[in-house]
Amino acid sequence: MADVQTAFDTAIGLQPPNVDFRVRIPGTDSSPGNFVSALGSKPGFVSALGDGHLYLNGELFDFRSFNSPTLLEVGEFQVRDYVETISAFGSPVTRTYTLHVANNNFPDGNQPPEEAQILGWNNYTNDWIYNETNWRNIDRALHISRQHGVRLIIPIINQDYGSPTTNWVGNFNDLIRHRYNIQNYTVAQQAVDWFTDREMITSFKQIITYFLNRVNTYNGIRIGDDSTVLAFETGNEMNWGNANRTIFERPAPSNWTIEIAEHIKSLAPKTLVMDGSYSRNPSEAWEDEVLNSPHVELFSYHMYGSGDTLLYHQLQDRVKAHGKTFILGEHGFYDKAQVYESFYKTMTCAGSLVCSLRPHSENGGFVTHGEGNNIYSYHAPGFKNQTSTKFDTHEADVISLTYDASYRVLELEPPPKPVPSSPDAFLVTNGTHAGLSWRGSAWAQRYEIFGAVVQSSRFNLISQSIQDNVEAGKLFVPLDPTDPTKPIQITLPEPIPERSHSGWVDTKWCAPGSPSRCSIDVTFPKHESGSQNPLLNQAHRSIFSEGVNLAQNFYRRLLPMSPSTPESSSQFAGGWFSVRAISADGVPGGTSQSVFLRTGDLLAQRNGCTATSSGQIARAAPKALLLPPNLARQRFFLRCISLSVALKKALKLQDSAPVALLRYMSATWPLTAAPRAKATRCRIGRQVQQPLC
């Protein structure tokens, strides 16, 4: 292998003085892609000219892509991963989910205010109460999407699916409850008709005005003037139920849709408007008044299950007959991946969006989401050999077929998959040993791991094929800092056999009397959340062997480590480790910063305390304090601190780390069952004149 010079950074991003950070890594010739659309990032608003297609600056802009449901609510890392994934498709377009409405102030609500953009109604200002923090998340998503040339379809509010159990992010019935101060969900449904009540129509238009007049805090662009938005959708699956909320055949009434569309156009005249109606009677999907309205250019329908695809041509032909453009806003859950292939060959509409995509997690691995019936969210570039039950066995085919279709609809040959950028490596622990994890790179198929004794020396390849298709927080590769150049042996579980998706039923429409094809006797499943903190309710088990299951546990992140001096290799034995992303076509991508793991670190060895200075304790102990407290671990740290001959000297030098450590232990680790440990802590407190007990 050729030696190639590559710049590395330390885990904390700073170069200690006199350390050469140019290290030799084999095969880093390829430059990772910049994640702008393969067709280039193009300015301007997307237009619909009435021939059933979309255009951008006069060029065809039809798309085949994925929904990105959490794009407007997640942190910067996940936003970038989403956007870098979508940017690789022919026409980079994605669809978000709706605005969130807080509702846990109601007895049956489960949407907390910290996750919502709309908090309630203020009777004094006669306006809605907004959560600025979460509106800034929308600003950021729009800004990053704009940087990468990605266009968004944004549905504004969610449908009421009939019960609190199917109300996942807040919906228009919650707006009714806030506006009229009605606590009970069913009472609000029966008291107020969202689509005809003038107060609710006016109040909803206030939300739209706030949204479109908002000036993005990241780039200063008024959202109604931002060409990043391909279309504002009047809502998600908007559906006009009857008085007792059992029949959902009708689309949103034409008067409501036209009035809302006209209001959107008054604030965003260059942005397309999409009718978000979703009648459960496809023969009456839209009313003619809306199809003929100059304020609505796009019409959407959602198709799930192979049977729904039979309706496609009927729906598209009706829309085209009115000189409008048809979009398949959501589709998927087909029993076999081959259905995608045949459907894409016959599909001629302007756009289609598979449900749905999820990004990498900040904690390593991917965010996952289940829809039932063996159907799970998809992750680029798709993985064939799934070892986690929360990954879809059709994933690789669905991603690849959609990627290829996104170029063929533009009459282009699909290019190679993108070359991934650099992952972000960090150290983790399983409770007894340290290991390596990383924030994954968009479109990385696998990763290589390198190890070195000295950072400025040659890094050896110690593992050439590790995938990160595991749940968030479960990516863990054990490290041996005593021999950092030794190859790592990884044994994975047996791949999960391919699982059929047949028989999926959209249970949120299965109210008694519903035309949906499902039994009346239905238990409504609660939406599975892919954003739950992976550090909660985790099981700690010892994993350090020749064979390790990468998908076995959640792991806790360690604070960055680094030698304290340039001559650290003589003072601190250990190893440097780094990760490189590899594309789906085998092309090397970006390489992570290198991270250092000390041989004598408290978490890298099983034996007793070896730290002999307060400085070492101060660096090592906080990492282990992230672990759940137990008596053995507590006594271990107390013994280390007690043995530190440099403790008083460190205090005289105003080094407060040991004292801060002891105070932290005092506050968080109860010692009622450990009188000897408590006595030790009290004795140390007296030594340093600190109230530690």
mmCIF file of C-alpha atoms in Angstrom, residues 101-103 170-179:
data_model
loop_
_atom_site.group_PDB
_atom_site.id
_atom_site.type_symbol
_atom_site.label_atom_id
_atom_site.label_comp_id
_atom_site.label_asym_id
_atom_site.label_seq_id
_atom_site.Cartn_x
_atom_site.Cartn_y
_atom_site.Cartn_z
ATOM 1 C CA VAL A 101 -48.364 21.171 18.361
ATOM 2 C CA ALA A 102 -47.824 20.787 22.103
ATOM 3 C CA ASN A 103 -50.660 18.890 23.746
ATOM 4 C CA GLY A 170 -50.053 17.267 17.506
ATOM 5 C CA ASN A 171 -52.717 17.942 14.880
ATOM 6 C CA PHE A 172 -55.463 20.357 13.934
ATOM 7 C CA ASN A 173 -57.735 19.025 16.674
ATOM 8 C CA ASP A 174 -55.115 20.170 19.196
ATOM 9 C CA LEU A 175 -55.256 23.626 17.632
ATOM 10 C CA ILE A 176 -59.009 23.546 18.199
ATOM 11 C CA ARG A 177 -58.483 22.552 21.822
ATOM 12 C CA HIS A 178 -55.981 25.352 22.409
ATOM 13 C CA ARG A 179 -58.088 27.955 20.629
#
